[in-house]
Coordinates of C-alpha atoms in Angstrom, one line a residue:
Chain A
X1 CA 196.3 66.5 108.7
X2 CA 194.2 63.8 106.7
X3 CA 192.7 65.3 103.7
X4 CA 192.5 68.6 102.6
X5 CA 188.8 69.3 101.6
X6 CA 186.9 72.7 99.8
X7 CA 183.2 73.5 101.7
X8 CA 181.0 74.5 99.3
X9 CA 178.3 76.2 101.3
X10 CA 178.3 78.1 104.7
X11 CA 174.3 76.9 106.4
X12 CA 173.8 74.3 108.8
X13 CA 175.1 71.1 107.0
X14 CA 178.4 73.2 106.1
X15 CA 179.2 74.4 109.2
X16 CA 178.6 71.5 111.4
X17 CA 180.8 69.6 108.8
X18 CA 183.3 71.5 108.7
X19 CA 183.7 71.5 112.4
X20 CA 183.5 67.9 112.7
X21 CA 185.9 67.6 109.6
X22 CA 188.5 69.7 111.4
X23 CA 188.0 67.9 114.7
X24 CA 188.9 64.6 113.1
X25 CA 192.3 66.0 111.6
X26 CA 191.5 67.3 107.8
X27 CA 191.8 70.7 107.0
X28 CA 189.0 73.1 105.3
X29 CA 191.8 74.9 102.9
X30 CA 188.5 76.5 101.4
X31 CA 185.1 77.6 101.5
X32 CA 182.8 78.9 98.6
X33 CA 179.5 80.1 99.7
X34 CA 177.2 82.7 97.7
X35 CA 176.7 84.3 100.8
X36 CA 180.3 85.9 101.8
X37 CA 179.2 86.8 105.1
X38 CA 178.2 82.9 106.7
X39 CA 181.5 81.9 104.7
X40 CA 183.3 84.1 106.3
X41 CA 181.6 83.0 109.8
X42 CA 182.6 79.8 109.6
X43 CA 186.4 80.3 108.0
X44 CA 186.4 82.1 111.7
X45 CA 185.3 78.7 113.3
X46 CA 188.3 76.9 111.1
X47 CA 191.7 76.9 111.2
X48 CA 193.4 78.2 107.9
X49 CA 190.2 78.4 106.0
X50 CA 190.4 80.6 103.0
X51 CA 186.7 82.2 101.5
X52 CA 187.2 82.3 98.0
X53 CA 184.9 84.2 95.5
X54 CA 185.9 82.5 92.5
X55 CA 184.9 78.9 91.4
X56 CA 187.6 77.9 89.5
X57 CA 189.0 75.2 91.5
X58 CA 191.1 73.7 88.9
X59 CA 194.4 74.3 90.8
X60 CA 192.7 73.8 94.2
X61 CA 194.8 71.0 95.8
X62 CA 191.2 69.8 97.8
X63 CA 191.0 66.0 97.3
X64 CA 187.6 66.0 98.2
X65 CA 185.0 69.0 97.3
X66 CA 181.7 69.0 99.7
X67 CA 179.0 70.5 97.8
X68 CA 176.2 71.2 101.3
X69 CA 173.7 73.7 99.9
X70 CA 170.2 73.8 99.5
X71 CA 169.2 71.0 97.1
X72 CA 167.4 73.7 94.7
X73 CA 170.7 75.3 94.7
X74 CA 172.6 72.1 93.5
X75 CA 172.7 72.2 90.0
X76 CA 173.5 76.2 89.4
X77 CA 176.5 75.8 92.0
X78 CA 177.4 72.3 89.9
X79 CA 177.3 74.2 86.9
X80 CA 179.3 76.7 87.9
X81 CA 182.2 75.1 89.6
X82 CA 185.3 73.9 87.4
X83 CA 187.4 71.3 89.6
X84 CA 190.7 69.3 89.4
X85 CA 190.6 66.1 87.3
X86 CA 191.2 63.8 90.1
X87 CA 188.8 65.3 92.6
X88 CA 186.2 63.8 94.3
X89 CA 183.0 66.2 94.8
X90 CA 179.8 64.8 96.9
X91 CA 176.8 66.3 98.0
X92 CA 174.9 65.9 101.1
X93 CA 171.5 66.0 100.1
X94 CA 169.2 63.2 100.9
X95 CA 166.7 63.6 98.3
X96 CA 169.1 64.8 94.8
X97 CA 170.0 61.5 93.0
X98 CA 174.1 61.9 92.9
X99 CA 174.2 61.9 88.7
X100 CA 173.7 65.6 89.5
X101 CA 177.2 65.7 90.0
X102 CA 178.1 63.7 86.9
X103 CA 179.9 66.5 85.4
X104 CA 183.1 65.4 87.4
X105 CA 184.4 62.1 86.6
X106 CA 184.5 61.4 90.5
X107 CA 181.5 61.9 92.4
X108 CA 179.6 60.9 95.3
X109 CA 177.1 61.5 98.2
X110 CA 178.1 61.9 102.0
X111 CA 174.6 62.2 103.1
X112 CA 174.5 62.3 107.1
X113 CA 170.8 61.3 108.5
X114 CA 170.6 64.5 110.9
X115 CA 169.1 67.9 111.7
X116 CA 171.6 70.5 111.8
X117 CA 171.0 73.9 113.6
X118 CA 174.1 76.2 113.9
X119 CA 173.4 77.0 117.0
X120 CA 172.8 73.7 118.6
X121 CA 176.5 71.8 119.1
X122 CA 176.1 68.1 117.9
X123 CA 178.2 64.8 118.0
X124 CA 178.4 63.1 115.0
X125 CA 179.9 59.8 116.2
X126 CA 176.3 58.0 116.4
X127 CA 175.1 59.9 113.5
X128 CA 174.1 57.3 110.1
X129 CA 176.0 58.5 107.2
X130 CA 174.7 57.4 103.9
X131 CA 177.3 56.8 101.3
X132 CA 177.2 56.5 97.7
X133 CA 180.3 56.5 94.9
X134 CA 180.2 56.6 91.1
X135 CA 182.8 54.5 90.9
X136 CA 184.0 51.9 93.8
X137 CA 187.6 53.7 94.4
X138 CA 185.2 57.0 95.2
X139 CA 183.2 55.3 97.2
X140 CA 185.7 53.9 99.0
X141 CA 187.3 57.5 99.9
X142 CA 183.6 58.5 100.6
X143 CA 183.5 56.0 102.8
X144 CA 186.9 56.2 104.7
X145 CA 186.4 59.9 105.0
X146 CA 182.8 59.5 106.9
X147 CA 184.1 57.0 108.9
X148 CA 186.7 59.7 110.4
X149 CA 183.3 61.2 111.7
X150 CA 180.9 58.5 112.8
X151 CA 180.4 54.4 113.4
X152 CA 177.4 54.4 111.8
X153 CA 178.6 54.3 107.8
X154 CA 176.6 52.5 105.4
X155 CA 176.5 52.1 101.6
X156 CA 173.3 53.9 100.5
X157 CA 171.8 54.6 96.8
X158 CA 169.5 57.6 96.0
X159 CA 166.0 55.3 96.0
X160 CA 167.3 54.8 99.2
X161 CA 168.5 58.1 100.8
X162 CA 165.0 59.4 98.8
X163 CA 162.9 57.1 101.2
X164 CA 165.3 57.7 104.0
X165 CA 164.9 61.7 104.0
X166 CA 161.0 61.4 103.1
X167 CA 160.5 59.5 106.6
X168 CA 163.1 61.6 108.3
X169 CA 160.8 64.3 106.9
X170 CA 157.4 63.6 109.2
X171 CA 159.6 61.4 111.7
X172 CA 161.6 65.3 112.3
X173 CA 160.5 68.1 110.5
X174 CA 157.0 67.4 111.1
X175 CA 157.6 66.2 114.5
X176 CA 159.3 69.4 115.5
X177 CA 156.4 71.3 113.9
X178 CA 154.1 69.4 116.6
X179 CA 156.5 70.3 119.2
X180 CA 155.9 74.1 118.5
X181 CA 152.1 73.7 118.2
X182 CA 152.0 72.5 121.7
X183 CA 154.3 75.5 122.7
X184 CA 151.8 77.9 121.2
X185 CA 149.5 75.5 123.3
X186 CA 150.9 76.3 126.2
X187 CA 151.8 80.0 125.8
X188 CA 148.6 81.4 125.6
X189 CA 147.7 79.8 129.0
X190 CA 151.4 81.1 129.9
X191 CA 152.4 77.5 131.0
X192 CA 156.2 76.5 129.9
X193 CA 156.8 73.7 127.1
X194 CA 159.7 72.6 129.3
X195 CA 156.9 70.9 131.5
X196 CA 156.8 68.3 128.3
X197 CA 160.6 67.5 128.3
X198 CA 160.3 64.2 130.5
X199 CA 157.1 63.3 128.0
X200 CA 158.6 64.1 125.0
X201 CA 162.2 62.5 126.1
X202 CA 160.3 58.9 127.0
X203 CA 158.6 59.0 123.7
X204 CA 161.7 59.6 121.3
X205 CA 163.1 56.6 123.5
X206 CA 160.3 54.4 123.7
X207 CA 159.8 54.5 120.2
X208 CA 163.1 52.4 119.6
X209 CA 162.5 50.4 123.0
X210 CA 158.8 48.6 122.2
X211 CA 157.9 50.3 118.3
X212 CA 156.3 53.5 117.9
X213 CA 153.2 51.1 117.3
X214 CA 153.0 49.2 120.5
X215 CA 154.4 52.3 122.6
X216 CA 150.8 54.6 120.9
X217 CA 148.8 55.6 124.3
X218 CA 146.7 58.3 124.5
X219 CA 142.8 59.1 123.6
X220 CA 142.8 58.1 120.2
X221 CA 144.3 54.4 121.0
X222 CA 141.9 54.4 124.2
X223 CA 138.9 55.0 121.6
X224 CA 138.0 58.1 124.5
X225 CA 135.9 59.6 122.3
X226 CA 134.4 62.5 125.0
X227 CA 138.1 63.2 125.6
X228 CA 138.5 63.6 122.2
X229 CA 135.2 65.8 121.7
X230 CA 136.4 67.7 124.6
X231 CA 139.5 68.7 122.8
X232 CA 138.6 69.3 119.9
X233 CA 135.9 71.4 121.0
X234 CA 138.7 73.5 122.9
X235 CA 140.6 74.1 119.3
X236 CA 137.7 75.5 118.0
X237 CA 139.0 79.0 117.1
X238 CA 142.1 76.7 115.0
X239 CA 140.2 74.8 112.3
X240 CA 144.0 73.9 110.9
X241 CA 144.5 72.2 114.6
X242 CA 141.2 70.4 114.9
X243 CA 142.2 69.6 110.9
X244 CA 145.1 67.5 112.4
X245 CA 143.5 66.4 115.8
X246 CA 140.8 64.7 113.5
X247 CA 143.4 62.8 111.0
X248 CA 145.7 61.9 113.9
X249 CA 142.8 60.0 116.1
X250 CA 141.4 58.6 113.1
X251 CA 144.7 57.1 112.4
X252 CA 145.6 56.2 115.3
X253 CA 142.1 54.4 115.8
X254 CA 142.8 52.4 113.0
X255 CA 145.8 51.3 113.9
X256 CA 144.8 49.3 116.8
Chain B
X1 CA 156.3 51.8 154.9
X2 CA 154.8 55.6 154.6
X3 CA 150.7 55.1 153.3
X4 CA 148.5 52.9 152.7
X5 CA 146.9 52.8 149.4
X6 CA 144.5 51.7 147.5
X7 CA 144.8 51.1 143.5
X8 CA 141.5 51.8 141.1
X9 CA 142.3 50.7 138.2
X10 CA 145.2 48.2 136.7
X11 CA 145.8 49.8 133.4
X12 CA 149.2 51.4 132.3
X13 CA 149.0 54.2 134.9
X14 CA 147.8 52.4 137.7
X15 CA 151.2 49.3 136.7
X16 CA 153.7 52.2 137.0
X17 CA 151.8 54.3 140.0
X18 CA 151.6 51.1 142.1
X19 CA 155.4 50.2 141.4
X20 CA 156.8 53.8 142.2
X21 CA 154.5 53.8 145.0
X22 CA 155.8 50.8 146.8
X23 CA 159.7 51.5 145.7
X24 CA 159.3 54.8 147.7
X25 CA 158.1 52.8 151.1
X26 CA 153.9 52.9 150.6
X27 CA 152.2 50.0 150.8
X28 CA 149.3 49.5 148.4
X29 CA 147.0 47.2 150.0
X30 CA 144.3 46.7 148.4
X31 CA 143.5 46.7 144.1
X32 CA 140.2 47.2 142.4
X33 CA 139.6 46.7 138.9
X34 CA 137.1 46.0 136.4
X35 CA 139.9 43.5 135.0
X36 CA 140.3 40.8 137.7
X37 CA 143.1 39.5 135.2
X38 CA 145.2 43.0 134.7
X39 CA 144.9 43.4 139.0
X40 CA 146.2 40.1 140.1
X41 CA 149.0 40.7 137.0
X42 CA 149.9 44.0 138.9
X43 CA 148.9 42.6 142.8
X44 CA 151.8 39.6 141.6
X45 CA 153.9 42.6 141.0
X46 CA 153.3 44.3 144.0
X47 CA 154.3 43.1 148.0
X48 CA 150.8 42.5 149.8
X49 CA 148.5 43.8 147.6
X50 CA 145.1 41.9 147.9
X51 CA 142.6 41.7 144.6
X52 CA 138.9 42.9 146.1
X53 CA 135.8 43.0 143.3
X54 CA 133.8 45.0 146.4
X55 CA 133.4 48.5 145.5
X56 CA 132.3 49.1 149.1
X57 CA 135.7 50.3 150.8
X58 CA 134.4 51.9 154.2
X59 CA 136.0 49.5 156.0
X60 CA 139.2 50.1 154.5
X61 CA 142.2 51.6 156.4
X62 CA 143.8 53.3 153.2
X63 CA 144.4 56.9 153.9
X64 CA 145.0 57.7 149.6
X65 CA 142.4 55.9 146.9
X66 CA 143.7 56.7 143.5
X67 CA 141.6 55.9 141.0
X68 CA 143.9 55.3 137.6
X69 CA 141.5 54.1 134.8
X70 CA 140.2 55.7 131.1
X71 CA 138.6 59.1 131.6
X72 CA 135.4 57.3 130.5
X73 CA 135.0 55.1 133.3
X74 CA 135.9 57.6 136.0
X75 CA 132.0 58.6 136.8
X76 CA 131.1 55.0 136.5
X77 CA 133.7 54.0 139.1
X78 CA 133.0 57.3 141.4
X79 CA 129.4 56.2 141.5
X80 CA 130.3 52.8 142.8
X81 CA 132.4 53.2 145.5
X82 CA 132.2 54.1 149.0
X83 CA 135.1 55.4 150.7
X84 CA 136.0 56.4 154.5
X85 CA 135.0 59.5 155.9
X86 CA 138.5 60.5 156.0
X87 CA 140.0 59.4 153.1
X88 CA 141.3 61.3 150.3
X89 CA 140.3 60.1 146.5
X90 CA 142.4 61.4 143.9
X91 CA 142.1 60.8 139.7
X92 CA 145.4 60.3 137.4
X93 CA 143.4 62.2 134.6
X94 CA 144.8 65.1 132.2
X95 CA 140.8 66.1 131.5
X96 CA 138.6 65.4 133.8
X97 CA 137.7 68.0 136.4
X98 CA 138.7 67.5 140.3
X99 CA 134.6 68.0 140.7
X100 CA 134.2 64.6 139.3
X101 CA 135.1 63.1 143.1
X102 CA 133.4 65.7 144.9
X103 CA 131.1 62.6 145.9
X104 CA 133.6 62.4 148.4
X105 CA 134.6 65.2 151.0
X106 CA 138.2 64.9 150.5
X107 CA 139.0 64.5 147.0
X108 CA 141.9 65.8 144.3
X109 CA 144.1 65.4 141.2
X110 CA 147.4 63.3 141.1
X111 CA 148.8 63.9 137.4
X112 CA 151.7 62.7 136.3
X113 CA 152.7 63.7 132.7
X114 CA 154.0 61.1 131.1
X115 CA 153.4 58.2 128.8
X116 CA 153.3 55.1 130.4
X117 CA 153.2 51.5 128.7
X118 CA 153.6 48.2 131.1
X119 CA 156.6 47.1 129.0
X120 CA 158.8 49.9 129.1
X121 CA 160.3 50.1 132.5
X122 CA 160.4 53.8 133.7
X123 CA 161.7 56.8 136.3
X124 CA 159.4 58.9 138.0
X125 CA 161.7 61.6 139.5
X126 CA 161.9 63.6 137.0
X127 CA 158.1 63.7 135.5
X128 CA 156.0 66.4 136.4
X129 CA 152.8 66.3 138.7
X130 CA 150.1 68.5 138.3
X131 CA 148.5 68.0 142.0
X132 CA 145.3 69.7 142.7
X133 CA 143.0 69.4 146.0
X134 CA 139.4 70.2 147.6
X135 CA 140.7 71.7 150.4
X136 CA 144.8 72.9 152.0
X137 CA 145.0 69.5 154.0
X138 CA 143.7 67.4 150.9
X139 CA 146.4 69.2 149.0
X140 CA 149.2 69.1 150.9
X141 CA 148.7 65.5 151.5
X142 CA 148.6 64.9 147.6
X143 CA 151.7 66.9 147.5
X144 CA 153.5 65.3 149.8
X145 CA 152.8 61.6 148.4
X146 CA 154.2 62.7 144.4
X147 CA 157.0 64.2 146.3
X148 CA 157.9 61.2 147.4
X149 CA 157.8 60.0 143.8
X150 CA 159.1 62.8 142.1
X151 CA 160.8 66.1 142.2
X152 CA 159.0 68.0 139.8
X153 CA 155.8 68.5 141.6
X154 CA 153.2 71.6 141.0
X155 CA 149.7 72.5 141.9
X156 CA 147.6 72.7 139.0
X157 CA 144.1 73.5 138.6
X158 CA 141.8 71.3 136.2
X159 CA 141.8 74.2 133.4
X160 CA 145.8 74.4 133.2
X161 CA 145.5 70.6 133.4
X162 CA 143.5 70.5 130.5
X163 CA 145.8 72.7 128.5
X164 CA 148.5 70.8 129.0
X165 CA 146.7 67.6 128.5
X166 CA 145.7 68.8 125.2
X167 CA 149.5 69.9 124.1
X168 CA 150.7 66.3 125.7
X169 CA 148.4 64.7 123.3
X170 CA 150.1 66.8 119.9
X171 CA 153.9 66.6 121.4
X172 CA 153.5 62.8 122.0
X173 CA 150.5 60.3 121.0
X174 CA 150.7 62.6 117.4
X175 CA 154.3 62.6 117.5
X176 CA 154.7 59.0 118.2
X177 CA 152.2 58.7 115.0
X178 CA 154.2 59.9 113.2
X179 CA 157.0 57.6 114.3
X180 CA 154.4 55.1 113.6
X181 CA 154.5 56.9 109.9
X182 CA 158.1 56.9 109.4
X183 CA 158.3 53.3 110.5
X184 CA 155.9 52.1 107.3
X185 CA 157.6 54.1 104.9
X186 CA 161.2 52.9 105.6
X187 CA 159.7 48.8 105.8
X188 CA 158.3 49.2 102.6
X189 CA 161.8 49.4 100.9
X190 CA 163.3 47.2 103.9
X191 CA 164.9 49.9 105.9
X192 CA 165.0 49.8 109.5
X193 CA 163.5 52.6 111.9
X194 CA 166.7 52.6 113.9
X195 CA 168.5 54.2 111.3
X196 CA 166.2 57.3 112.6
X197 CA 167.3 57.2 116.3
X198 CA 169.7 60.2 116.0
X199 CA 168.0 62.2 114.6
X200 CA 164.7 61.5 116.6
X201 CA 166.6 62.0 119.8
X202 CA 168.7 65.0 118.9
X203 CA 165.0 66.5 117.6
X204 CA 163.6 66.5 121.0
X205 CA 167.0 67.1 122.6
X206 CA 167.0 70.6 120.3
X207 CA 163.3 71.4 120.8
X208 CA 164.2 72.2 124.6
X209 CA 167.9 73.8 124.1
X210 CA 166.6 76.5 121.7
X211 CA 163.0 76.4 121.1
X212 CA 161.2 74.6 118.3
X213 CA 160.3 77.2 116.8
X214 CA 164.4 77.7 116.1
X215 CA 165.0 74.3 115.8
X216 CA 163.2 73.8 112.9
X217 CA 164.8 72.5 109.6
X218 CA 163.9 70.7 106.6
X219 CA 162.6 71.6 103.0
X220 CA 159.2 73.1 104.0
X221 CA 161.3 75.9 106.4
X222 CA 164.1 76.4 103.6
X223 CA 160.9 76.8 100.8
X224 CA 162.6 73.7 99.0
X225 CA 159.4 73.3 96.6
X226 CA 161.1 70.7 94.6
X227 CA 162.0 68.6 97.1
X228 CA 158.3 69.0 98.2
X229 CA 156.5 68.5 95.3
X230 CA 159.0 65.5 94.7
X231 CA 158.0 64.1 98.2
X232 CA 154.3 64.6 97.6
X233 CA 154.8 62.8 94.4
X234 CA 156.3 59.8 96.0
X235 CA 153.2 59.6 98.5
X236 CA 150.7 59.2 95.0
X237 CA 149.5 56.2 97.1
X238 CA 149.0 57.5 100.3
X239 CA 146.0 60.6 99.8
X240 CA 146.1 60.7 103.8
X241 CA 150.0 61.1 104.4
X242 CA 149.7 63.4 101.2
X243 CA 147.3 65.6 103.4
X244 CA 149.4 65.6 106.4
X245 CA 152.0 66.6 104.3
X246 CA 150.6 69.3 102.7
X247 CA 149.4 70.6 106.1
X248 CA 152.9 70.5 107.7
X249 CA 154.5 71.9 104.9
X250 CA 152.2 75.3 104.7
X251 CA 152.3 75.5 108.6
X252 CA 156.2 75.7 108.6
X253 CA 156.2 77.7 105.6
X254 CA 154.5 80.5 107.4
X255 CA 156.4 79.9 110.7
X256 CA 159.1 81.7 109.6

């Protein structure tokens, strides 16, 4: 066993976490979540995991306390918390600045650059952990500790995670959101979306081969403009979709 | 060697068609193309092809004439040529109808979905083909030539085509936009795009393993409005990312 740590939080972020944190040798000794029940899911998933009610962790024995809940839900769960002296808490958030944690002498981010779905299993080896210390013998425990979990572990301050998370934002969020709009595409003429899982799979990859710049095809980049009158004409009982269809070409046309 | 071919067209489509092509065993004799530059580029590619700028091909022993260039110039390029009695005359086209050959008695659809761009190097056998045909010999013919290229091979009829043209166009030329996106927001404070590639990949990975609809995550799905309005904030000088954003944002939001 490497460290012993305290969860705070039971969604995505915590439980793929505290996996992964297990995996690589430490022990969860604890998990605080307001919601009992997803605590007490993933204490099922952990060895030795006790869900506690109470957050008076002053005689917890947790060198580090991971804070992974909702970044509106930050600050009350920071204010609530009372922790040993020597501790190191850290959020993972990749837009709170980490001063939100300044209560506690020691604090820190351990922000890692993924999308985290309980029921998807994930490897966080390759995954880019942004790390951040309030002073450089917390970072440096942030850092060791993340590095237990993935090779890709790199100093990051919170203009930078900010900027990091907004483009992670439309680059996966948003993305995803176009993925489901062509499932809805494709449902009401009962065709499968798994027909686009070579397209999609060559365009996440070709992005990082050639640039998402030089890699644009399509209409838009063709200047096809009957294509493009065609289909927008077939979106014409979703003004939302014709909406985007218009700002996408007109971007992409630009961008030539 | 298994058919003779001819090439219409040395655009992306017609570079990775020829290639697959002649890797499976056919020969493509002969290459016509309103770019004498792009066609010798590909004919130097390819073993045997000759460059012809006669649109009259009567003479011409090809059995398959697939005509790979924009949807705008197909008509243009139907209108020119003369084929063999017995020849079959296929488009690569997500949105133009089979009709548009009918100038020929044996005439169909070879689709491959996919995003092709000459620089990035790619694998046919696992991209779907949408084949479609004026007639069971014509079709089974088509069929039997993208079987050789790939095993994901379907009939399709230019309406479905069309539909999944049209969802191909949001799941990949807008998603690679807004990789495009992501891109010029991380340059601008000197962060590189790669820092994305986990995440990008493990989004589409997830959009297939449990839906995108389930995959989804981010602030707009948790109802994170601070993070939002943060976000927004930080896009003051962008009123046409701002947009997007907003429209993402709502559409998630009532996804739930």
């Amino acid at each position: 066993m490497l460290n012993e740590i305290t969860l705070i939080g039971s969604g995505n972020v915590a439980w793929h976490l505290g996996k992964a944190l297990v995996k690589a040798g430490h022990k969860i000794n604890t998990i605080y979540s307001r919601s009992t029940f997803n605590a007490i899911a993933l204490a099922n998933q952990l060895p030795d995991s006790d869900v506690v009610s109470n957050p008076d962790f002053s005689k917890n024995i947790s060198r580090f306390f991971i804070i992974a809940v909702s970044d509106n839900a930050i600050e009350e769960v920071v204010s609530k918390i009372t922790l040993p002296e020597n501790a190191i808490v850290a959020h993972t958030s990749g837009s709170m600045p980490m001063e939100v944690l300044k209560k506690n002498r020691r604090h820190g981010v351990f922000y890692p650059l993924q999308t985290f779905t309980k029921e998807k299993e994930i490897n966080l080896s390759e995954v880019p952990f942004g790390i951040e210390g309030s002073d450089t013998s917390t970072y440096e425990e942030l850092n060791k500790l993340a590095l237990s979990l993935s090779k890709n572990v790199q100093p990051m301050d919170s203009d930078q995670r900010k900027t990091i998370h907004l483009a992670a934002v439309f680059a996966c969020n948003f993305t995803n959101h176009l993925f489901s709009i062509s499932e809805e595409i494709l449902k009401e003429k009962e065709l499968n979306f798994s027909l686009l899982e070579a397209l999609i799979k060559e365009t996440a990859q070709k992005a990082f081969e050639i640039s998402p710049l030089a890699a644009q095809t399509g209409p838009a980049v063709r200047g096809d403009e009957k294509i493009m009158e065609q289909q927008l004409a077939s979106l014409k009982n979703e003004p939302e979709l014709q909406e985007l269809y218009r700002i996408f070409s007109e971007r992409i046309k630009k961008s030539k």
